[in-house]
XYZ file of C-alpha atoms in Angstrom:
596
model
C 150.170 134.704 -49.187
C 152.846 137.212 -50.140
C 153.800 137.305 -53.819
C 157.266 138.779 -53.338
C 159.303 136.285 -55.338
C 156.854 135.432 -58.118
C 156.096 137.169 -61.371
C 153.577 136.254 -64.072
C 153.658 136.540 -67.815
C 150.333 136.756 -69.659
C 149.734 134.467 -72.667
C 150.887 135.886 -75.960
C 153.355 138.289 -74.306
C 156.985 138.476 -75.412
C 159.534 137.564 -72.726
C 162.788 139.444 -73.077
C 165.738 137.132 -72.515
C 167.960 140.042 -71.543
C 165.825 141.267 -68.710
C 162.923 139.070 -67.636
C 165.042 136.600 -65.697
C 167.773 138.912 -64.604
C 168.367 138.878 -60.875
C 169.410 142.505 -60.837
C 168.311 145.666 -62.589
C 170.123 147.001 -65.581
C 171.718 150.452 -65.049
C 169.562 153.318 -66.176
C 171.095 155.476 -68.943
C 172.008 159.026 -68.022
C 169.788 160.386 -70.761
C 166.795 159.169 -68.900
C 167.912 160.774 -65.629
C 168.288 164.143 -67.326
C 164.763 164.249 -68.736
C 162.753 167.036 -67.153
C 159.842 165.843 -65.050
C 161.000 162.223 -65.110
C 160.977 160.384 -61.802
C 163.945 158.181 -60.975
C 162.413 154.735 -61.374
C 165.192 153.107 -59.403
C 163.605 154.483 -56.234
C 159.998 154.120 -57.303
C 157.903 151.617 -55.380
C 156.042 148.858 -57.200
C 152.661 150.553 -56.856
C 153.998 153.947 -57.958
C 155.707 152.278 -60.889
C 152.466 150.684 -62.031
C 150.602 153.970 -61.791
C 153.318 155.851 -63.674
C 153.425 153.311 -66.502
C 149.656 152.823 -66.749
C 149.950 149.409 -65.043
C 151.126 147.396 -68.066
C 153.875 149.462 -69.647
C 152.682 152.157 -72.008
C 156.149 153.686 -72.513
C 159.535 152.160 -73.375
C 162.947 153.522 -72.505
C 165.626 154.307 -75.041
C 167.071 150.830 -74.719
C 163.778 149.229 -75.716
C 162.783 148.210 -72.197
C 159.998 149.623 -70.164
C 160.937 152.455 -67.887
C 161.771 151.170 -64.460
C 161.477 147.543 -65.490
C 164.796 146.529 -63.986
C 164.426 147.707 -60.464
C 167.046 145.759 -58.603
C 164.850 145.456 -55.503
C 162.317 143.268 -57.364
C 163.968 140.745 -59.667
C 160.815 139.139 -61.107
C 157.962 140.655 -63.127
C 154.983 140.319 -65.462
C 155.818 140.611 -69.125
C 153.489 141.896 -71.807
C 153.537 142.565 -75.559
C 153.191 140.680 -78.837
C 154.647 137.197 -78.709
C 157.663 136.615 -80.911
C 157.297 139.698 -83.117
C 160.359 141.923 -83.445
C 158.218 144.913 -84.203
C 155.590 144.214 -81.539
C 154.606 146.315 -78.570
C 157.390 146.993 -76.089
C 157.752 144.605 -73.199
C 156.672 145.821 -69.748
C 157.272 144.365 -66.304
C 155.274 144.568 -63.111
C 157.107 143.431 -59.970
C 155.867 140.905 -57.421
C 154.579 143.389 -54.833
C 152.828 145.314 -57.626
C 151.146 142.150 -58.893
C 150.142 141.362 -55.334
C 148.662 144.816 -54.916
C 146.898 144.723 -58.279
C 145.232 141.359 -57.757
C 144.486 142.215 -54.152
C 142.446 145.206 -55.279
C 140.365 143.164 -57.727
C 136.881 142.765 -56.170
C 136.375 139.398 -57.868
C 137.955 136.183 -56.549
C 141.312 135.437 -58.178
C 143.631 132.465 -57.662
C 147.023 131.816 -59.196
C 148.404 128.275 -59.438
C 151.493 126.741 -61.071
C 152.906 123.394 -62.032
C 151.336 120.159 -63.201
C 149.479 119.685 -59.907
C 148.396 123.335 -59.784
C 150.099 124.362 -56.592
C 148.784 127.517 -54.995
C 150.903 130.590 -55.687
C 148.470 133.245 -54.583
C 144.798 133.941 -53.810
C 143.464 137.452 -53.306
C 141.291 138.715 -50.470
C 138.048 138.285 -52.461
C 138.873 134.624 -53.017
C 139.699 134.146 -49.334
C 136.419 135.810 -48.371
C 134.419 133.510 -50.641
C 136.217 130.218 -50.027
C 138.531 130.883 -47.065
C 142.313 131.462 -46.897
C 144.609 129.083 -48.702
C 148.165 127.920 -48.011
C 150.645 128.681 -50.803
C 152.505 125.744 -52.246
C 149.825 123.092 -51.755
C 148.219 121.260 -54.718
C 144.833 122.496 -55.912
C 143.094 119.185 -55.210
C 144.036 119.605 -51.529
C 144.000 123.332 -50.923
C 141.485 124.381 -53.597
C 138.959 121.608 -53.077
C 136.158 123.965 -54.084
C 137.592 124.144 -57.608
C 137.753 120.364 -57.783
C 134.111 120.126 -56.671
C 133.143 122.588 -59.374
C 134.911 120.440 -61.970
C 137.548 123.049 -62.775
C 140.687 120.991 -62.177
C 140.371 119.057 -65.503
C 139.704 122.380 -67.182
C 142.851 123.833 -65.632
C 144.776 120.828 -66.945
C 143.452 121.539 -70.418
C 144.306 125.238 -70.177
C 147.843 124.447 -69.087
C 148.363 121.948 -71.942
C 146.730 123.991 -74.718
C 147.836 127.440 -73.500
C 144.302 128.618 -74.294
C 141.788 130.258 -71.984
C 138.629 128.387 -71.057
C 135.428 129.510 -69.347
C 132.631 127.708 -67.541
C 129.430 129.605 -66.926
C 127.091 129.904 -63.993
C 128.478 127.384 -61.528
C 126.658 127.205 -58.198
C 128.817 128.032 -55.189
C 127.321 127.016 -51.814
C 127.362 129.779 -49.206
C 126.527 130.207 -45.544
C 123.687 132.652 -46.175
C 122.717 131.746 -49.752
C 124.165 130.047 -52.757
C 125.800 132.204 -55.375
C 126.654 131.665 -59.013
C 130.003 132.443 -60.599
C 131.448 132.215 -64.069
C 135.031 130.939 -63.896
C 137.671 131.849 -66.464
C 140.965 129.974 -66.503
C 143.779 131.762 -68.347
C 147.298 130.403 -68.961
C 150.168 132.430 -67.477
C 153.935 132.012 -67.200
C 155.448 132.386 -63.767
C 159.115 133.435 -63.668
C 161.568 133.191 -60.779
C 165.008 134.792 -60.524
C 166.995 131.588 -60.156
C 165.026 129.130 -62.304
C 163.306 128.597 -65.621
C 159.752 129.944 -66.180
C 156.938 127.837 -64.764
C 153.598 127.495 -66.517
C 150.566 128.282 -64.427
C 146.876 129.145 -64.540
C 145.116 132.276 -63.406
C 141.566 131.520 -62.188
C 139.154 134.445 -62.220
C 135.599 134.165 -60.842
C 132.863 136.639 -61.848
C 129.724 136.782 -59.703
C 126.703 136.275 -61.975
C 124.140 135.520 -59.268
C 121.892 138.419 -60.238
C 121.973 137.427 -63.891
C 121.200 133.782 -63.104
C 118.367 134.765 -60.788
C 116.908 137.080 -63.410
C 117.234 134.377 -66.065
C 115.481 131.843 -63.838
C 112.657 134.276 -63.181
C 112.399 134.997 -66.889
C 112.291 131.283 -67.732
C 109.652 130.720 -65.086
C 107.597 133.611 -66.419
C 107.949 132.376 -69.996
C 106.959 128.892 -68.881
C 103.825 130.249 -67.235
C 103.010 132.327 -70.304
C 103.509 129.327 -72.563
C 101.299 127.159 -70.374
C 98.630 129.853 -70.528
C 99.021 130.165 -74.299
C 98.730 126.408 -74.838
C 95.682 126.313 -72.572
C 94.127 129.106 -74.634
C 94.900 127.307 -77.872
C 93.492 124.004 -76.657
C 90.362 125.698 -75.285
C 89.614 126.958 -78.793
C 89.836 123.427 -80.181
C 87.130 120.782 -79.695
C 87.290 119.396 -76.175
C 85.829 116.121 -77.438
C 85.391 115.082 -81.047
C 82.000 113.998 -82.259
C 82.006 110.321 -83.231
C 79.784 109.703 -86.270
C 77.961 106.427 -86.737
C 80.031 105.202 -89.673
C 83.374 106.864 -89.045
C 86.027 106.429 -86.400
C 87.734 109.787 -85.849
C 90.782 110.967 -83.877
C 92.857 114.145 -83.841
C 96.013 115.430 -82.216
C 97.509 118.861 -81.700
C 101.139 119.649 -80.846
C 102.140 123.238 -80.033
C 105.388 124.225 -81.685
C 108.661 125.141 -80.002
C 109.062 126.631 -76.545
C 107.830 130.125 -77.271
C 104.797 131.566 -75.557
C 103.170 132.527 -78.863
C 100.159 130.432 -79.755
C 99.455 129.228 -83.259
C 96.371 129.229 -85.447
C 95.898 125.523 -86.276
C 92.441 124.075 -85.779
C 90.262 121.098 -86.673
C 86.684 119.996 -86.105
C 84.201 117.193 -86.727
C 80.561 118.178 -87.285
C 77.604 115.808 -87.586
C 75.311 117.069 -90.333
C 72.428 114.627 -90.082
C 71.198 111.855 -92.370
C 74.427 110.017 -91.565
C 76.621 112.687 -93.120
C 79.687 114.181 -91.389
C 81.743 117.321 -92.026
C 85.466 117.229 -91.283
C 87.520 120.416 -91.373
C 91.097 121.460 -90.691
C 92.722 124.868 -91.073
C 95.766 126.965 -90.311
C 95.920 130.698 -89.698
C 99.282 132.050 -90.823
C 101.517 133.526 -88.162
C 101.597 133.139 -84.410
C 100.311 135.039 -81.432
C 97.038 135.849 -79.770
C 95.723 137.524 -82.922
C 96.192 134.347 -84.956
C 94.473 132.325 -82.239
C 91.578 134.811 -82.126
C 91.076 134.588 -85.893
C 91.252 130.804 -85.639
C 88.535 130.769 -82.969
C 86.240 132.927 -85.079
C 86.759 130.821 -88.188
C 86.114 127.582 -86.325
C 82.887 128.973 -84.857
C 81.819 130.185 -88.291
C 82.531 126.775 -89.849
C 80.162 125.114 -87.394
C 77.462 127.685 -88.146
C 77.842 127.370 -91.918
C 77.963 123.572 -91.665
C 74.530 123.576 -90.008
C 73.184 125.105 -93.194
C 74.229 121.843 -94.895
C 75.734 123.683 -97.848
C 78.072 122.129 -100.424
C 81.773 122.320 -99.417
C 82.656 125.029 -101.923
C 79.880 127.307 -100.623
C 81.034 126.853 -97.029
C 84.597 127.756 -98.014
C 83.317 130.738 -99.991
C 81.490 132.047 -96.926
C 84.601 131.548 -94.802
C 86.645 133.491 -97.332
C 84.371 136.503 -97.010
C 84.352 136.286 -93.237
C 88.156 136.059 -93.046
C 88.421 139.251 -95.118
C 86.106 141.046 -92.700
C 87.870 139.794 -89.571
C 91.341 140.919 -90.649
C 92.282 141.601 -94.245
C 95.964 141.087 -93.406
C 95.435 137.654 -91.847
C 95.613 134.733 -94.283
C 94.373 131.239 -93.485
C 94.180 127.922 -95.296
C 91.403 125.406 -94.880
C 89.963 122.196 -96.291
C 86.317 121.311 -95.683
C 85.160 117.760 -96.459
C 81.807 115.992 -96.156
C 81.404 112.224 -95.910
C 78.139 110.765 -97.211
C 77.811 107.047 -96.406
C 74.712 106.690 -98.574
C 76.725 107.679 -101.638
C 80.081 106.242 -100.429
C 81.752 109.562 -101.262
C 83.947 112.185 -99.682
C 83.315 115.612 -101.191
C 85.612 118.493 -100.344
C 86.803 121.995 -101.137
C 90.230 123.437 -100.382
C 91.351 127.000 -99.772
C 95.095 126.822 -100.295
C 95.482 123.839 -97.950
C 97.441 120.616 -98.228
C 95.768 117.730 -100.096
C 93.866 114.989 -98.305
C 95.821 111.720 -98.073
C 93.497 108.744 -98.706
C 94.136 105.043 -98.230
C 91.813 102.848 -100.287
C 90.478 99.495 -99.036
C 93.059 97.683 -101.201
C 95.904 99.462 -99.373
C 96.918 101.923 -102.099
C 97.477 105.533 -101.040
C 96.956 108.697 -103.046
C 96.563 112.437 -102.625
C 93.463 114.287 -103.659
C 94.059 116.263 -106.816
C 90.880 118.257 -106.956
C 90.724 122.032 -107.444
C 92.510 124.081 -104.788
C 91.408 127.676 -104.442
C 93.342 130.566 -102.893
C 93.668 130.884 -99.095
C 90.907 132.383 -97.001
C 90.973 136.143 -96.741
C 92.118 136.856 -100.278
C 88.542 137.648 -101.373
C 87.013 137.783 -104.836
C 87.897 134.236 -105.836
C 85.656 131.266 -106.520
C 86.116 127.862 -104.918
C 85.046 124.523 -106.369
C 84.025 121.202 -104.883
C 85.309 117.768 -105.837
C 84.453 114.253 -104.711
C 86.272 110.939 -104.379
C 84.982 107.435 -103.541
C 85.130 106.607 -99.846
C 83.665 103.131 -99.340
C 83.960 101.003 -96.161
C 87.587 100.148 -95.423
C 88.872 103.598 -96.461
C 91.092 105.874 -94.379
C 91.873 109.572 -94.794
C 94.162 112.090 -93.079
C 93.962 115.870 -92.924
C 96.918 117.815 -91.529
C 98.480 121.254 -91.277
C 101.808 122.102 -92.902
C 103.694 121.847 -89.608
C 103.587 118.060 -90.007
C 105.298 117.846 -93.408
C 107.051 121.153 -94.074
C 110.762 121.581 -93.280
C 113.164 124.424 -93.985
C 115.744 122.081 -95.486
C 113.437 119.877 -97.575
C 110.686 120.186 -100.143
C 107.163 119.796 -98.805
C 106.531 116.972 -101.280
C 109.145 114.938 -99.435
C 107.122 115.250 -96.246
C 103.963 114.213 -98.085
C 105.793 111.193 -99.502
C 106.863 110.122 -96.005
C 103.299 110.621 -94.848
C 101.971 108.418 -97.654
C 104.466 105.676 -96.807
C 103.449 105.735 -93.147
C 99.757 105.607 -94.066
C 100.289 102.763 -96.536
C 101.816 100.622 -93.789
C 99.141 101.444 -91.226
C 95.844 99.678 -90.686
C 95.329 100.922 -87.152
C 92.791 102.919 -85.227
C 92.735 106.672 -85.998
C 94.514 107.588 -82.748
C 97.315 105.097 -83.329
C 97.543 106.389 -86.883
C 98.000 109.970 -85.627
C 100.791 108.865 -83.310
C 102.438 106.856 -86.092
C 102.446 109.872 -88.404
C 104.023 112.090 -85.735
C 106.813 109.566 -85.223
C 107.340 109.023 -88.951
C 107.689 112.768 -89.561
C 109.970 113.267 -86.544
C 107.645 115.532 -84.547
C 109.021 116.102 -81.044
C 108.284 118.530 -78.224
C 110.918 120.875 -79.642
C 109.369 121.038 -83.118
C 109.350 124.646 -84.342
C 105.794 124.741 -85.727
C 102.322 123.820 -84.559
C 100.999 120.504 -85.851
C 97.383 119.411 -86.194
C 96.373 116.003 -87.562
C 92.834 114.721 -88.143
C 92.465 111.059 -89.137
C 89.246 109.185 -89.863
C 88.487 105.618 -90.853
C 85.343 104.084 -92.291
C 85.466 100.547 -90.923
C 83.974 97.572 -92.688
C 81.230 96.069 -90.498
C 82.098 92.554 -89.437
C 80.439 89.886 -87.343
C 77.425 91.079 -85.374
C 77.968 94.690 -86.475
C 77.475 93.738 -90.099
C 73.770 93.202 -89.450
C 73.380 96.636 -87.863
C 74.408 98.667 -90.918
C 71.819 98.272 -93.647
C 70.301 100.383 -96.390
C 67.311 100.167 -98.737
C 66.006 102.503 -101.434
C 62.902 102.833 -103.609
C 62.544 105.003 -106.712
C 59.152 106.711 -106.979
C 57.523 108.217 -110.052
C 55.034 110.475 -108.343
C 51.258 110.357 -108.600
C 48.693 109.192 -106.135
C 50.245 105.732 -105.875
C 53.598 107.035 -104.602
C 52.521 107.461 -100.993
C 50.943 103.998 -100.573
C 53.963 102.386 -102.186
C 56.253 104.244 -99.830
C 54.258 103.098 -96.792
C 54.292 99.488 -97.902
C 58.009 99.549 -98.701
C 58.934 101.195 -95.415
C 56.776 98.801 -93.404
C 58.353 95.744 -95.003
C 61.932 96.978 -94.631
C 61.516 98.055 -91.011
C 59.882 94.750 -90.136
C 62.813 92.868 -91.692
C 65.180 94.913 -89.575
C 63.243 93.739 -86.526
C 62.423 97.088 -85.040
C 59.796 97.379 -82.358
C 56.207 97.935 -83.421
C 56.273 101.500 -82.109
C 59.416 102.442 -84.019
C 58.190 100.687 -87.132
C 54.902 102.627 -87.042
C 56.716 105.933 -86.524
C 59.062 105.125 -89.407
C 56.183 104.288 -91.745
C 54.356 107.489 -90.760
C 57.471 109.599 -91.380
C 58.167 108.015 -94.774
C 54.552 108.564 -95.804
C 54.568 112.260 -94.820
C 57.900 113.011 -96.485
C 56.849 111.329 -99.729
C 53.491 113.076 -99.680
C 55.222 116.437 -99.215
C 57.512 115.662 -102.159
C 54.587 114.634 -104.343
C 52.813 117.932 -103.671
C 55.747 120.376 -103.667
C 58.531 118.537 -105.536
C 59.085 116.954 -108.894
C 60.689 113.882 -110.392
C 62.993 112.100 -109.942
C 61.863 111.044 -106.487
C 63.499 108.508 -104.178
C 62.923 107.074 -100.712
C 65.969 105.829 -98.788
C 66.046 103.983 -95.469
C 69.274 103.503 -93.573
C 70.104 102.103 -90.183
C 73.297 102.209 -88.176
C 74.144 100.924 -84.733
C 72.706 104.121 -83.259
C 69.945 105.512 -85.438
C 67.344 105.011 -88.170
C 67.476 107.497 -91.063
C 64.600 108.125 -93.471
C 65.369 110.378 -96.457
C 63.378 111.513 -99.497
C 64.988 113.263 -102.464
C 63.387 114.929 -105.487
C 64.297 117.245 -108.327
C 62.911 120.475 -106.874
C 65.285 122.841 -105.026
C 62.650 124.575 -102.917
C 63.368 123.622 -99.305
C 60.345 122.994 -97.110
C 60.204 124.652 -93.701
C 58.228 124.053 -90.592
C 55.156 126.270 -90.303
C 52.880 127.287 -87.489
C 49.711 125.291 -88.225
C 46.365 126.669 -87.150
C 43.360 124.513 -86.305
C 41.577 125.329 -89.552
C 44.562 124.770 -91.858
C 44.303 121.830 -94.229
C 47.970 121.866 -95.365
C 51.370 122.304 -93.793
C 50.924 119.601 -91.177
C 53.284 117.011 -92.697
C 56.626 118.615 -91.770
C 55.275 119.679 -88.377
C 54.234 116.092 -87.701
C 57.641 114.731 -88.747
C 59.417 117.268 -86.527
C 57.218 116.218 -83.602
C 57.817 112.449 -83.806
C 61.455 112.294 -85.064
C 64.604 112.813 -83.011
C 65.912 115.243 -85.619
C 65.106 116.364 -89.133
C 66.531 118.679 -91.798
C 66.795 119.646 -95.447
C 69.572 120.384 -97.918
C 70.139 121.068 -101.562
C 71.882 118.394 -103.605
C 75.085 119.170 -105.539
C 73.522 118.019 -108.835
C 70.245 119.835 -108.265
C 67.169 118.981 -106.255
C 66.796 118.632 -102.518
C 66.806 116.131 -99.689
C 64.476 116.026 -96.688
C 65.435 113.634 -93.903
C 64.452 112.557 -90.426
C 66.297 110.492 -87.790
C 65.222 108.265 -84.933
C 67.662 107.386 -82.155
C 67.710 103.663 -81.482
C 67.525 102.273 -77.967
C 70.743 100.931 -76.487
C 69.597 97.323 -76.969
C 68.996 97.917 -80.701
């Protein structure tokens, strides 16, 4: 593997026709010999010549050639300088033994090939140590099989044709002790011989990047573990299982965004309020990271607590706004809180800077809610308002965070339009609807933002289920006749619904006590409502007074205060709330047996 008759020319270097291919050195002018301190380059060895001229010719002689370039003992060399420019850098030559010594001292593997079949011209000691010695003159596919296995031969073909360097990164090289990784750079060169035309070749240089690859793999593994932990944290803060109301079918989906470890602040929840009513909420804390997730967890917990108070949507959002300011004044969140009331066939809601609700009516038309939208949570000092829309059986609605519809290269209204089109064509279950929306909006695992979708459908009872969902109401005018009328009405309705005698008696007793309490402590207008679903019986009394009754500790001698205590004792659940238009509601529920 001696490189005594070969020389290489780097790409872009100017080859001097007067000297590069000359078989013998040009005589050195006497002026050069007379310079003080100048060594006679005609007797300088290749290595000394390289050291004297800074390896690649930093000084030119008076004839325009590099000093010592034409040593007659070494007729071939490496040329350097600007290609084709008359005023470029001076051309320098390094002789075969010097090239051999230079490349031999390089600690990285180097191979030099020439010709169309990439015949081996030279490999240095580092290359021989890594892959074994190679025989000069043999084609690369035979002698450099390792390069063929690494897929470098086609790349070498391309480098030779285009005269442009190419690099492939982090290729695995099998080893006896352990595998290593190298980045291979293929650079075009021109090989010159004394008695023939220049031959185009390729210089292959391999840089060991095993440590970098190992570190990168460890970093990716660590980031993957952190991301898995972050997603687990995020999902643990979301409902593990959604509540399924009697008259709604609900489904939700959450997709973490991107591949970063940072968690987001999207959340959703479904909360059963009693008397057949259901709260549905979705929100988004701006930003990413553990802090956003922590704020999200606190807001979600607070929503459940405020929902239990059975307040109007705007009051719940107002309370959340104050809490968000106390948690972190710099953290902004959006939220929409909606309440479905099957007795009124309405969906009331309040929004704090969130996207509108997309609603599909029973006739298939789709629209966005246009009610008042207040500022985001955490801004403080602003009022929020409630609005209501019809939501009869056969209706569908979708709540989502902005990650579903917002894109950097498109207006958010475009995403909402696509969402409306997908909802208009869908008459599926809520879970299928969520999946359809993700596909329609192009949400993949690599999406750059968190996405939360909450879909709910109010199905129309059909077949046997149609007989399970019934409602009856009686308007009362107060007075001593109100309670007997309520008992008679409740008894007749419950008998027609074919409840057991025990449940019918408990229902009549509850209706009587609630009406009696309203007669004593409430005022007109007064109304008794009975409602049954496939899972429960609901008895509700409304009146025009806003004073909410509460359960009291009744002593043996007390003559009043026993009505609510009796209702709480016999019913599965009971509660009170103020009505949006004034007045109050007092209700009680009885769970139905599995057989109806």
